[in-house]
Each structure stands twice: as structure tokens, then as C-alpha cells.
Short mmCIF file of N, CA and C in Angstrom, two decimals:
data_model
loop_
_atom_site.label_atom_id
_atom_site.label_comp_id
_atom_site.label_asym_id
_atom_site.label_seq_id
_atom_site.Cartn_x
_atom_site.Cartn_y
_atom_site.Cartn_z
N UNK K 227 -31.03 3.64 -20.63
CA UNK K 227 -31.01 2.80 -19.43
C UNK K 227 -32.43 2.40 -19.03
N UNK K 228 -32.58 1.17 -18.64
CA UNK K 228 -33.86 0.82 -18.02
C UNK K 228 -33.65 0.85 -16.52
N UNK K 229 -34.64 1.33 -15.82
CA UNK K 229 -34.56 1.36 -14.36
C UNK K 229 -34.44 -0.04 -13.79
N UNK K 230 -35.09 -1.01 -14.46
CA UNK K 230 -35.02 -2.40 -13.97
C UNK K 230 -33.58 -2.90 -14.02
N UNK K 231 -32.87 -2.51 -15.09
CA UNK K 231 -31.47 -2.94 -15.23
C UNK K 231 -30.63 -2.41 -14.06
N UNK K 232 -30.84 -1.13 -13.74
CA UNK K 232 -30.10 -0.51 -12.64
C UNK K 232 -30.48 -1.17 -11.31
N UNK K 233 -31.77 -1.41 -11.13
CA UNK K 233 -32.22 -2.03 -9.88
C UNK K 233 -31.64 -3.44 -9.72
N UNK K 234 -31.58 -4.17 -10.83
CA UNK K 234 -31.01 -5.52 -10.81
C UNK K 234 -29.53 -5.48 -10.39
N UNK K 235 -28.78 -4.56 -11.01
CA UNK K 235 -27.36 -4.44 -10.68
C UNK K 235 -27.17 -4.02 -9.22
N UNK K 236 -28.02 -3.13 -8.75
CA UNK K 236 -27.91 -2.67 -7.36
C UNK K 236 -28.24 -3.80 -6.38
N UNK K 237 -29.19 -4.62 -6.77
CA UNK K 237 -29.53 -5.76 -5.92
C UNK K 237 -28.35 -6.75 -5.84
N UNK K 238 -27.69 -6.95 -6.99
CA UNK K 238 -26.48 -7.81 -6.99
C UNK K 238 -25.39 -7.19 -6.11
N UNK K 239 -25.26 -5.86 -6.19
CA UNK K 239 -24.25 -5.16 -5.39
C UNK K 239 -24.54 -5.33 -3.89
N UNK K 240 -25.80 -5.24 -3.52
CA UNK K 240 -26.17 -5.45 -2.11
C UNK K 240 -25.78 -6.85 -1.64
N UNK K 241 -26.01 -7.84 -2.50
CA UNK K 241 -25.62 -9.21 -2.15
C UNK K 241 -24.11 -9.31 -1.95
N UNK K 242 -23.37 -8.70 -2.86
CA UNK K 242 -21.90 -8.76 -2.75
C UNK K 242 -21.44 -8.02 -1.49
N UNK K 243 -22.08 -6.89 -1.19
CA UNK K 243 -21.73 -6.16 0.06
C UNK K 243 -21.90 -7.06 1.29
N UNK K 244 -23.00 -7.81 1.33
CA UNK K 244 -23.23 -8.67 2.50
C UNK K 244 -22.25 -9.84 2.55
N UNK K 245 -21.89 -10.35 1.38
CA UNK K 245 -20.87 -11.42 1.35
C UNK K 245 -19.52 -10.87 1.84
N UNK K 246 -19.21 -9.63 1.40
CA UNK K 246 -17.96 -9.00 1.85
C UNK K 246 -17.99 -8.79 3.37
N UNK K 247 -19.11 -8.31 3.86
CA UNK K 247 -19.27 -8.11 5.30
C UNK K 247 -18.99 -9.41 6.05
N UNK K 248 -19.60 -10.48 5.59
CA UNK K 248 -19.45 -11.77 6.25
C UNK K 248 -17.98 -12.23 6.21
N UNK K 249 -17.34 -12.07 5.06
CA UNK K 249 -15.93 -12.50 4.93
C UNK K 249 -14.98 -11.64 5.76
N UNK K 250 -15.24 -10.33 5.79
CA UNK K 250 -14.37 -9.43 6.56
C UNK K 250 -14.47 -9.79 8.04
N UNK K 251 -15.68 -10.11 8.50
CA UNK K 251 -15.84 -10.51 9.91
C UNK K 251 -15.26 -11.91 10.16
N UNK K 252 -15.38 -12.79 9.16
CA UNK K 252 -14.77 -14.12 9.30
C UNK K 252 -13.25 -13.96 9.44
N UNK K 253 -12.70 -13.07 8.61
CA UNK K 253 -11.26 -12.79 8.68
C UNK K 253 -10.89 -12.26 10.06
N UNK K 254 -11.72 -11.34 10.58
CA UNK K 254 -11.44 -10.76 11.91
C UNK K 254 -11.43 -11.85 12.98
N UNK K 255 -12.34 -12.82 12.87
CA UNK K 255 -12.37 -13.92 13.83
C UNK K 255 -11.09 -14.74 13.79
N UNK K 256 -10.60 -14.99 12.58
CA UNK K 256 -9.34 -15.74 12.44
C UNK K 256 -8.17 -14.96 13.03
N UNK K 257 -8.17 -13.65 12.76
CA UNK K 257 -7.09 -12.80 13.27
C UNK K 257 -7.11 -12.81 14.81
N UNK K 258 -8.32 -12.82 15.38
CA UNK K 258 -8.41 -12.90 16.85
C UNK K 258 -7.84 -14.22 17.37
N UNK K 259 -8.17 -15.31 16.67
CA UNK K 259 -7.64 -16.63 17.10
C UNK K 259 -6.11 -16.65 17.01
N UNK K 260 -5.58 -16.08 15.92
CA UNK K 260 -4.12 -16.03 15.76
C UNK K 260 -3.52 -15.21 16.89
N UNK K 261 -4.19 -14.10 17.25
CA UNK K 261 -3.72 -13.25 18.35
C UNK K 261 -3.67 -14.01 19.66
N UNK K 262 -4.69 -14.84 19.91
CA UNK K 262 -4.74 -15.63 21.15
C UNK K 262 -3.58 -16.63 21.18
N UNK K 263 -3.40 -17.33 20.07
CA UNK K 263 -2.32 -18.32 19.98
C UNK K 263 -0.97 -17.64 20.21
N UNK K 264 -0.78 -16.48 19.59
CA UNK K 264 0.49 -15.77 19.74
C UNK K 264 0.67 -15.26 21.17
N UNK K 265 -0.42 -14.76 21.74
CA UNK K 265 -0.33 -14.22 23.11
C UNK K 265 0.08 -15.31 24.08
N UNK K 266 -0.53 -16.48 23.89
CA UNK K 266 -0.23 -17.60 24.79
C UNK K 266 1.25 -18.00 24.74
N UNK K 267 1.87 -17.73 23.58
CA UNK K 267 3.28 -18.13 23.47
C UNK K 267 4.21 -16.92 23.60
N UNK K 268 3.63 -15.76 23.88
CA UNK K 268 4.46 -14.56 24.07
C UNK K 268 5.13 -14.05 22.80
N UNK K 269 4.57 -14.43 21.65
CA UNK K 269 5.15 -13.99 20.38
C UNK K 269 4.62 -12.59 20.05
N UNK K 270 5.46 -11.81 19.40
CA UNK K 270 5.07 -10.47 18.97
C UNK K 270 3.95 -10.57 17.95
N UNK K 271 2.93 -9.75 18.10
CA UNK K 271 1.78 -9.89 17.22
C UNK K 271 2.02 -9.39 15.80
N UNK K 272 2.59 -8.21 15.66
CA UNK K 272 2.73 -7.68 14.30
C UNK K 272 3.94 -8.26 13.60
N UNK K 273 3.71 -8.80 12.43
CA UNK K 273 4.76 -9.49 11.67
C UNK K 273 4.79 -8.91 10.26
N UNK K 274 5.67 -7.90 10.03
CA UNK K 274 5.67 -7.23 8.72
C UNK K 274 6.03 -8.16 7.56
N UNK K 275 6.84 -9.19 7.84
CA UNK K 275 7.21 -10.13 6.77
C UNK K 275 5.96 -10.90 6.31
N UNK K 276 5.19 -11.35 7.30
CA UNK K 276 3.94 -12.06 7.00
C UNK K 276 2.97 -11.13 6.23
N UNK K 277 2.88 -9.87 6.63
CA UNK K 277 1.99 -8.93 5.94
C UNK K 277 2.44 -8.74 4.49
N UNK K 278 3.74 -8.62 4.29
CA UNK K 278 4.29 -8.47 2.93
C UNK K 278 3.92 -9.69 2.08
N UNK K 279 4.08 -10.88 2.68
CA UNK K 279 3.75 -12.12 1.95
C UNK K 279 2.28 -12.16 1.55
N UNK K 280 1.40 -11.71 2.46
CA UNK K 280 -0.03 -11.72 2.14
C UNK K 280 -0.32 -10.75 0.99
N UNK K 281 0.34 -9.58 1.02
CA UNK K 281 0.11 -8.60 -0.05
C UNK K 281 0.62 -9.14 -1.39
N UNK K 282 1.76 -9.83 -1.36
CA UNK K 282 2.30 -10.41 -2.60
C UNK K 282 1.38 -11.50 -3.13
N UNK K 283 0.84 -12.29 -2.21
CA UNK K 283 -0.07 -13.38 -2.57
C UNK K 283 -1.31 -12.80 -3.27
N UNK K 284 -1.81 -11.70 -2.72
CA UNK K 284 -2.98 -11.03 -3.30
C UNK K 284 -2.61 -10.49 -4.69
N UNK K 285 -1.44 -9.86 -4.80
CA UNK K 285 -1.00 -9.31 -6.10
C UNK K 285 -0.91 -10.42 -7.15
N UNK K 286 -0.38 -11.57 -6.74
CA UNK K 286 -0.20 -12.69 -7.68
C UNK K 286 -1.53 -13.21 -8.21
N UNK K 287 -2.59 -13.02 -7.44
CA UNK K 287 -3.90 -13.58 -7.83
C UNK K 287 -4.87 -12.52 -8.33
N UNK K 288 -4.41 -11.31 -8.51
CA UNK K 288 -5.33 -10.26 -8.94
C UNK K 288 -5.66 -10.36 -10.43
N UNK K 289 -6.93 -10.54 -10.71
CA UNK K 289 -7.38 -10.60 -12.12
C UNK K 289 -8.18 -9.36 -12.51
N UNK K 290 -8.15 -8.31 -11.68
CA UNK K 290 -8.83 -7.07 -11.99
C UNK K 290 -10.33 -7.13 -11.76
N UNK K 291 -11.08 -6.06 -12.02
CA UNK K 291 -10.63 -4.81 -12.66
C UNK K 291 -9.80 -3.87 -11.79
N UNK K 292 -9.76 -4.08 -10.49
CA UNK K 292 -8.96 -3.16 -9.68
C UNK K 292 -7.46 -3.36 -9.95
N UNK K 293 -6.74 -2.25 -9.95
CA UNK K 293 -5.28 -2.29 -9.99
C UNK K 293 -4.77 -2.93 -8.69
N UNK K 294 -3.64 -3.60 -8.77
CA UNK K 294 -3.05 -4.21 -7.57
C UNK K 294 -2.76 -3.15 -6.49
N UNK K 295 -2.34 -1.96 -6.90
CA UNK K 295 -2.04 -0.91 -5.90
C UNK K 295 -3.31 -0.54 -5.12
N UNK K 296 -4.45 -0.49 -5.81
CA UNK K 296 -5.72 -0.17 -5.13
C UNK K 296 -6.06 -1.29 -4.14
N UNK K 297 -5.91 -2.53 -4.59
CA UNK K 297 -6.24 -3.67 -3.72
C UNK K 297 -5.33 -3.71 -2.50
N UNK K 298 -4.05 -3.42 -2.74
CA UNK K 298 -3.13 -3.47 -1.61
C UNK K 298 -3.46 -2.38 -0.60
N UNK K 299 -3.90 -1.22 -1.11
CA UNK K 299 -4.33 -0.16 -0.20
C UNK K 299 -5.52 -0.64 0.64
N UNK K 300 -6.51 -1.25 -0.03
CA UNK K 300 -7.70 -1.73 0.69
C UNK K 300 -7.34 -2.81 1.71
N UNK K 301 -6.50 -3.75 1.29
CA UNK K 301 -6.13 -4.83 2.21
C UNK K 301 -5.31 -4.31 3.39
N UNK K 302 -4.47 -3.30 3.15
CA UNK K 302 -3.72 -2.74 4.28
C UNK K 302 -4.67 -2.17 5.34
N UNK K 303 -5.77 -1.56 4.87
CA UNK K 303 -6.77 -1.04 5.81
C UNK K 303 -7.42 -2.19 6.59
N UNK K 304 -7.71 -3.28 5.86
CA UNK K 304 -8.33 -4.45 6.50
C UNK K 304 -7.36 -5.07 7.52
N UNK K 305 -6.08 -5.18 7.12
CA UNK K 305 -5.07 -5.73 8.04
C UNK K 305 -4.98 -4.86 9.30
N UNK K 306 -4.97 -3.54 9.09
CA UNK K 306 -4.82 -2.60 10.20
C UNK K 306 -5.98 -2.76 11.19
N UNK K 307 -7.19 -2.88 10.65
CA UNK K 307 -8.36 -3.05 11.52
C UNK K 307 -8.24 -4.36 12.31
N UNK K 308 -7.70 -5.39 11.68
CA UNK K 308 -7.51 -6.68 12.35
C UNK K 308 -6.49 -6.56 13.48
N UNK K 309 -5.41 -5.84 13.22
CA UNK K 309 -4.38 -5.66 14.26
C UNK K 309 -4.95 -4.89 15.45
N UNK K 310 -5.78 -3.90 15.16
CA UNK K 310 -6.37 -3.12 16.25
C UNK K 310 -7.29 -3.99 17.12
N UNK K 311 -7.98 -4.92 16.45
CA UNK K 311 -8.84 -5.85 17.18
C UNK K 311 -7.98 -6.74 18.10
N UNK K 312 -6.85 -7.21 17.59
CA UNK K 312 -5.93 -8.02 18.40
C UNK K 312 -5.42 -7.22 19.60
N UNK K 313 -5.11 -5.94 19.35
CA UNK K 313 -4.59 -5.09 20.44
C UNK K 313 -5.65 -4.90 21.53
N UNK K 314 -6.90 -4.70 21.09
CA UNK K 314 -7.99 -4.58 22.09
C UNK K 314 -8.10 -5.86 22.92
N UNK K 315 -8.06 -7.00 22.23
CA UNK K 315 -8.15 -8.29 22.94
C UNK K 315 -6.99 -8.42 23.93
N UNK K 316 -5.83 -7.96 23.49
CA UNK K 316 -4.64 -8.06 24.33
C UNK K 316 -4.78 -7.21 25.59
N UNK K 317 -5.30 -5.99 25.41
CA UNK K 317 -5.51 -5.11 26.57
C UNK K 317 -6.47 -5.75 27.54
N UNK K 318 -7.55 -6.35 27.00
CA UNK K 318 -8.53 -7.00 27.87
C UNK K 318 -7.89 -8.16 28.62
N UNK K 319 -7.05 -8.93 27.94
CA UNK K 319 -6.39 -10.08 28.56
C UNK K 319 -5.50 -9.62 29.71
N UNK K 320 -4.84 -8.47 29.51
CA UNK K 320 -3.94 -7.95 30.55
C UNK K 320 -4.72 -7.51 31.79
N UNK K 321 -5.97 -7.11 31.57
CA UNK K 321 -6.79 -6.62 32.69
C UNK K 321 -7.36 -7.77 33.52
N UNK K 322 -7.35 -8.98 32.97
CA UNK K 322 -7.98 -10.11 33.67
C UNK K 322 -7.10 -10.55 34.85
N UNK J 141 1.71 -22.69 22.44
CA UNK J 141 1.28 -22.66 21.03
C UNK J 141 1.96 -23.76 20.24
N UNK J 142 1.17 -24.43 19.41
CA UNK J 142 1.84 -25.31 18.46
C UNK J 142 2.00 -24.53 17.15
N UNK J 143 3.13 -24.75 16.51
CA UNK J 143 3.36 -24.09 15.22
C UNK J 143 2.35 -24.55 14.19
N UNK J 144 1.93 -25.83 14.32
CA UNK J 144 0.95 -26.36 13.36
C UNK J 144 -0.36 -25.58 13.45
N UNK J 145 -0.74 -25.27 14.70
CA UNK J 145 -1.99 -24.53 14.91
C UNK J 145 -1.91 -23.16 14.21
N UNK J 146 -0.78 -22.48 14.39
CA UNK J 146 -0.59 -21.17 13.77
C UNK J 146 -0.59 -21.30 12.25
N UNK J 147 0.10 -22.31 11.76
CA UNK J 147 0.16 -22.49 10.30
C UNK J 147 -1.22 -22.78 9.72
N UNK J 148 -2.02 -23.56 10.46
CA UNK J 148 -3.37 -23.89 10.02
C UNK J 148 -4.23 -22.62 9.93
N UNK J 149 -4.15 -21.79 10.97
CA UNK J 149 -4.93 -20.54 10.99
C UNK J 149 -4.47 -19.60 9.87
N UNK J 150 -3.16 -19.56 9.64
CA UNK J 150 -2.64 -18.69 8.58
C UNK J 150 -3.08 -19.17 7.20
N UNK J 151 -3.15 -20.47 7.05
CA UNK J 151 -3.60 -21.03 5.78
C UNK J 151 -5.08 -20.67 5.55
N UNK J 152 -5.88 -20.73 6.62
CA UNK J 152 -7.29 -20.31 6.51
C UNK J 152 -7.39 -18.82 6.17
N UNK J 153 -6.50 -18.04 6.77
CA UNK J 153 -6.49 -16.59 6.51
C UNK J 153 -6.15 -16.32 5.05
N UNK J 154 -5.20 -17.06 4.50
CA UNK J 154 -4.85 -16.89 3.08
C UNK J 154 -6.05 -17.20 2.19
N UNK J 155 -6.79 -18.24 2.54
CA UNK J 155 -7.99 -18.57 1.76
C UNK J 155 -9.01 -17.44 1.81
N UNK J 156 -9.22 -16.91 3.01
CA UNK J 156 -10.19 -15.82 3.16
C UNK J 156 -9.70 -14.58 2.39
N UNK J 157 -8.40 -14.30 2.43
CA UNK J 157 -7.86 -13.17 1.67
C UNK J 157 -8.19 -13.31 0.18
N UNK J 158 -8.03 -14.51 -0.35
CA UNK J 158 -8.28 -14.70 -1.79
C UNK J 158 -9.78 -14.60 -2.11
N UNK J 159 -10.62 -15.07 -1.18
CA UNK J 159 -12.06 -14.91 -1.40
C UNK J 159 -12.45 -13.43 -1.37
N UNK J 160 -11.82 -12.69 -0.44
CA UNK J 160 -12.07 -11.25 -0.36
C UNK J 160 -11.63 -10.56 -1.65
N UNK J 161 -10.44 -10.94 -2.12
CA UNK J 161 -9.92 -10.39 -3.37
C UNK J 161 -10.92 -10.59 -4.50
N UNK J 162 -11.41 -11.81 -4.60
CA UNK J 162 -12.34 -12.16 -5.67
C UNK J 162 -13.64 -11.35 -5.55
N UNK J 163 -14.15 -11.23 -4.34
CA UNK J 163 -15.41 -10.48 -4.13
C UNK J 163 -15.23 -8.98 -4.36
N UNK J 164 -14.09 -8.44 -3.92
CA UNK J 164 -13.85 -7.00 -4.11
C UNK J 164 -13.77 -6.69 -5.61
N UNK J 165 -13.13 -7.58 -6.37
CA UNK J 165 -13.08 -7.37 -7.82
C UNK J 165 -14.44 -7.62 -8.47
N UNK J 166 -15.20 -8.58 -7.95
CA UNK J 166 -16.55 -8.80 -8.47
C UNK J 166 -17.40 -7.54 -8.26
N UNK J 167 -17.25 -6.97 -7.06
CA UNK J 167 -17.96 -5.73 -6.77
C UNK J 167 -17.55 -4.62 -7.73
N UNK J 168 -16.24 -4.52 -8.00
CA UNK J 168 -15.74 -3.49 -8.91
C UNK J 168 -16.35 -3.66 -10.30
N UNK J 169 -16.50 -4.90 -10.74
CA UNK J 169 -17.11 -5.17 -12.04
C UNK J 169 -18.56 -4.70 -12.08
N UNK J 170 -19.29 -4.93 -11.00
CA UNK J 170 -20.69 -4.48 -10.93
C UNK J 170 -20.76 -2.95 -10.94
N UNK J 171 -19.85 -2.33 -10.19
CA UNK J 171 -19.82 -0.87 -10.13
C UNK J 171 -19.52 -0.29 -11.52
N UNK J 172 -18.65 -0.98 -12.27
CA UNK J 172 -18.37 -0.51 -13.64
C UNK J 172 -19.62 -0.61 -14.51
N UNK J 173 -20.35 -1.73 -14.37
CA UNK J 173 -21.57 -1.90 -15.16
C UNK J 173 -22.59 -0.82 -14.82
N UNK J 174 -22.74 -0.54 -13.51
CA UNK J 174 -23.67 0.51 -13.09
C UNK J 174 -23.24 1.85 -13.67
N UNK J 175 -21.92 2.09 -13.68
CA UNK J 175 -21.39 3.33 -14.26
C UNK J 175 -21.75 3.45 -15.74
N UNK J 176 -21.64 2.34 -16.46
CA UNK J 176 -21.97 2.35 -17.90
C UNK J 176 -23.45 2.68 -18.11
N UNK J 177 -24.30 1.98 -17.35
CA UNK J 177 -25.75 2.21 -17.46
C UNK J 177 -26.07 3.67 -17.16
N UNK J 178 -25.45 4.19 -16.09
CA UNK J 178 -25.72 5.59 -15.73
C UNK J 178 -25.18 6.57 -16.78
N UNK J 179 -23.99 6.25 -17.31
CA UNK J 179 -23.39 7.15 -18.31
C UNK J 179 -24.29 7.23 -19.53
N UNK J 180 -24.81 6.07 -19.95
CA UNK J 180 -25.67 6.03 -21.14
C UNK J 180 -26.93 6.87 -20.96
N UNK J 181 -27.35 7.03 -19.70
CA UNK J 181 -28.58 7.81 -19.48
C UNK J 181 -28.26 9.21 -18.95
N UNK J 182 -26.97 9.54 -18.88
CA UNK J 182 -26.59 10.88 -18.43
C UNK J 182 -26.87 11.15 -16.96
N UNK J 183 -27.02 10.09 -16.18
CA UNK J 183 -27.30 10.26 -14.75
C UNK J 183 -25.99 10.52 -14.00
N UNK J 184 -26.07 11.30 -12.97
CA UNK J 184 -24.91 11.58 -12.13
C UNK J 184 -24.45 10.28 -11.45
N UNK J 185 -23.16 10.05 -11.47
CA UNK J 185 -22.69 8.78 -10.94
C UNK J 185 -22.73 8.68 -9.42
N UNK J 186 -22.26 9.71 -8.72
CA UNK J 186 -22.19 9.57 -7.26
C UNK J 186 -23.55 9.88 -6.63
N UNK J 187 -24.00 8.96 -5.80
CA UNK J 187 -25.33 9.06 -5.21
C UNK J 187 -25.18 8.86 -3.70
N UNK J 188 -25.06 9.97 -2.95
CA UNK J 188 -24.81 9.85 -1.51
C UNK J 188 -25.94 9.14 -0.76
N UNK J 189 -27.18 9.28 -1.26
CA UNK J 189 -28.31 8.62 -0.58
C UNK J 189 -28.16 7.10 -0.70
N UNK J 190 -27.80 6.66 -1.90
CA UNK J 190 -27.57 5.22 -2.13
C UNK J 190 -26.41 4.71 -1.26
N UNK J 191 -25.35 5.51 -1.16
CA UNK J 191 -24.20 5.11 -0.35
C UNK J 191 -24.61 4.98 1.13
N UNK J 192 -25.41 5.92 1.61
CA UNK J 192 -25.90 5.87 3.00
C UNK J 192 -26.73 4.61 3.23
N UNK J 193 -27.60 4.29 2.23
CA UNK J 193 -28.44 3.09 2.36
C UNK J 193 -27.59 1.83 2.43
N UNK J 194 -26.53 1.78 1.62
CA UNK J 194 -25.66 0.59 1.64
C UNK J 194 -24.96 0.47 2.99
N UNK J 195 -24.52 1.61 3.55
CA UNK J 195 -23.85 1.57 4.86
C UNK J 195 -24.83 1.13 5.96
N UNK J 196 -26.07 1.60 5.87
CA UNK J 196 -27.08 1.20 6.86
C UNK J 196 -27.39 -0.30 6.75
N UNK J 197 -27.45 -0.77 5.50
CA UNK J 197 -27.73 -2.19 5.23
C UNK J 197 -26.63 -3.05 5.87
N UNK J 198 -25.39 -2.60 5.71
CA UNK J 198 -24.25 -3.32 6.29
C UNK J 198 -24.33 -3.29 7.82
N UNK J 199 -24.65 -2.12 8.37
CA UNK J 199 -24.78 -2.00 9.83
C UNK J 199 -25.85 -2.95 10.37
N UNK J 200 -26.97 -3.02 9.65
CA UNK J 200 -28.09 -3.88 10.09
C UNK J 200 -27.71 -5.36 10.12
N UNK J 201 -26.73 -5.74 9.30
CA UNK J 201 -26.37 -7.15 9.18
C UNK J 201 -25.06 -7.49 9.88
N UNK J 202 -24.48 -6.54 10.60
CA UNK J 202 -23.19 -6.80 11.24
C UNK J 202 -23.33 -7.69 12.48
N UNK J 203 -22.69 -8.84 12.43
CA UNK J 203 -22.71 -9.75 13.59
C UNK J 203 -21.34 -9.80 14.29
N UNK J 204 -20.43 -8.89 13.92
CA UNK J 204 -19.12 -8.82 14.56
C UNK J 204 -18.16 -9.90 14.06
N UNK J 205 -16.93 -9.95 14.56
CA UNK J 205 -16.44 -9.18 15.72
C UNK J 205 -16.11 -7.71 15.45
N UNK J 206 -16.06 -7.28 14.21
CA UNK J 206 -15.74 -5.87 13.99
C UNK J 206 -16.90 -4.98 14.43
N UNK J 207 -16.57 -3.83 14.99
CA UNK J 207 -17.56 -2.80 15.29
C UNK J 207 -18.11 -2.27 13.96
N UNK J 208 -19.36 -1.83 13.99
CA UNK J 208 -19.96 -1.26 12.78
C UNK J 208 -19.17 -0.05 12.26
N UNK J 209 -18.64 0.76 13.17
CA UNK J 209 -17.87 1.94 12.73
C UNK J 209 -16.62 1.52 11.94
N UNK J 210 -15.98 0.44 12.37
CA UNK J 210 -14.80 -0.06 11.65
C UNK J 210 -15.21 -0.55 10.26
N UNK J 211 -16.31 -1.30 10.22
CA UNK J 211 -16.78 -1.82 8.93
C UNK J 211 -17.18 -0.70 7.99
N UNK J 212 -17.83 0.30 8.54
CA UNK J 212 -18.25 1.40 7.67
C UNK J 212 -17.04 2.15 7.13
N UNK J 213 -16.01 2.28 7.95
CA UNK J 213 -14.76 2.89 7.46
C UNK J 213 -14.19 2.07 6.30
N UNK J 214 -14.13 0.74 6.48
CA UNK J 214 -13.58 -0.12 5.42
C UNK J 214 -14.44 -0.05 4.16
N UNK J 215 -15.74 -0.11 4.32
CA UNK J 215 -16.61 -0.07 3.15
C UNK J 215 -16.54 1.28 2.43
N UNK J 216 -16.37 2.35 3.19
CA UNK J 216 -16.24 3.66 2.52
C UNK J 216 -15.01 3.68 1.62
N UNK J 217 -13.94 3.02 2.08
CA UNK J 217 -12.72 2.94 1.25
C UNK J 217 -13.00 2.11 -0.01
N UNK J 218 -13.77 1.03 0.15
CA UNK J 218 -14.10 0.18 -1.00
C UNK J 218 -15.01 0.95 -1.97
N UNK J 219 -15.98 1.68 -1.42
CA UNK J 219 -16.88 2.48 -2.27
C UNK J 219 -16.06 3.53 -3.05
N UNK J 220 -15.13 4.17 -2.35
CA UNK J 220 -14.32 5.23 -2.97
C UNK J 220 -13.50 4.67 -4.14
N UNK J 221 -12.91 3.50 -3.91
CA UNK J 221 -12.12 2.88 -4.98
C UNK J 221 -13.02 2.55 -6.18
N UNK J 222 -14.24 2.14 -5.91
CA UNK J 222 -15.19 1.84 -6.99
C UNK J 222 -15.56 3.08 -7.77
N UNK J 223 -15.77 4.18 -7.06
CA UNK J 223 -16.11 5.44 -7.73
C UNK J 223 -14.96 5.92 -8.61
N UNK J 224 -13.75 5.73 -8.11
CA UNK J 224 -12.58 6.15 -8.90
C UNK J 224 -12.47 5.33 -10.18
N UNK J 225 -12.84 4.06 -10.08
CA UNK J 225 -12.83 3.19 -11.27
C UNK J 225 -13.87 3.69 -12.28
N UNK J 226 -15.05 4.06 -11.79
CA UNK J 226 -16.09 4.61 -12.67
C UNK J 226 -15.60 5.90 -13.34
N UNK J 227 -14.92 6.73 -12.56
CA UNK J 227 -14.43 8.00 -13.13
C UNK J 227 -13.40 7.76 -14.23
N UNK J 228 -12.52 6.76 -14.00
CA UNK J 228 -11.53 6.42 -15.04
C UNK J 228 -12.24 5.96 -16.31
N UNK J 229 -13.25 5.09 -16.13
CA UNK J 229 -14.01 4.59 -17.28
C UNK J 229 -14.68 5.74 -18.02
N UNK J 230 -15.17 6.69 -17.23
CA UNK J 230 -15.87 7.83 -17.81
C UNK J 230 -14.90 8.69 -18.63
N UNK J 231 -13.70 8.91 -18.10
CA UNK J 231 -12.70 9.69 -18.83
C UNK J 231 -12.36 9.00 -20.14
N UNK J 232 -12.21 7.68 -20.08
CA UNK J 232 -11.89 6.92 -21.30
C UNK J 232 -13.02 7.05 -22.31
N UNK J 233 -14.26 6.98 -21.82
CA UNK J 233 -15.43 7.07 -22.72
C UNK J 233 -15.45 8.45 -23.41
N UNK J 234 -15.06 9.48 -22.67
CA UNK J 234 -15.07 10.83 -23.24
C UNK J 234 -14.01 10.98 -24.32
N UNK J 235 -12.95 10.20 -24.20
CA UNK J 235 -11.84 10.29 -25.18
C UNK J 235 -12.15 9.55 -26.47
N UNK J 236 -13.16 8.68 -26.45
CA UNK J 236 -13.45 7.86 -27.64
C UNK J 236 -14.12 8.72 -28.70
#
């Protein structure tokens, strides 16, 4: 191994981490907007059918190297964090 | 709420999901390459100092809406999945 090779790969990994960070937060912003739209119309926020469809969509487009089961586990965590953000927004809206 | 508005936001969310999928797998590919480089040099794969640095880097660049603690939880799951992929590769290499 050359140390330069490892450093180069780590630098690429740092870039990907920041892109992931940006996308995860972009996703959270969209989830908040969806929460607002739903709240305004009194619709229930959690929609398991929609969540299932998103997981299937991800499975259909998975080209690896991660197994689909691993990806679905990761996305479920991301979905859960998004729902919690919507719930916080909802609590704040109720306090206004 | 207009249904069109909700459909538009959901369509944007689907796009972001696919970009996340692509980046998470890109990250996994880099982690595999790092694992190979480390295996060839007999270096220990798990590096808690490096993991801490990556989490700090993410915290430094977090512009929300997610809290840093939420993001660090999500990234730890992503890191863990990457390490498991390296371990699988390592087991396969030992069998060759």
C-alpha cells in the first residue's frame, strides 16, 4: 500500500460524506414541506403504503455493492428521522 | 392542500432518494477499495480515530434541518454497514 493511495481514497470518502450530508438535509427539508402541506389539510402524516413504495423503488434501482436489505435498513433509519422532524414541527405548530 | 403540490414534493423526494442510493453505494465502493489497500498492507481495518474525525467533519458542515446528533446517528449506521462490507470481503479473501 502507498500512503498516498490511502489518503486519496480517504479524501474522496470525505467528499462523498459531505454530499451525503447535504442530500440527507435536503431530504429533511422536503419532508418538512410535505408535513406542512399535510398538516394544513389535516391528513395523517405517516403513510406506510408510501414508505413501502419508496423502499421498493430503492430496491428496483440498487446496483450494489450494498445488498438491498442493508440499504432498506439504512433508508428506514433516514425515513424515521424525517418523521420525527415532522412530529417536532407539528408539536410546535400546535403550540402557536 | 393541492394534491398536485403533494405529488410534486413526493416526486422530488423520490429523486433525492435515488441520489442518496447512488451516493451510499458509491461510498460503499470506496470503503471496499480502502479495505483492499489496508488488507494488502496488513493494517487493521477499523480505525476509531478516523471515524471520529469523519463525524466531526460532518458536524462542522451541518446546516440543518437535522440536528447534528441525528446526522451522526445516521452516519454511524452507514459507517457500520461499510465496515461489515469490508469484513465480508476480508472473509472471502481469506478463503481464496
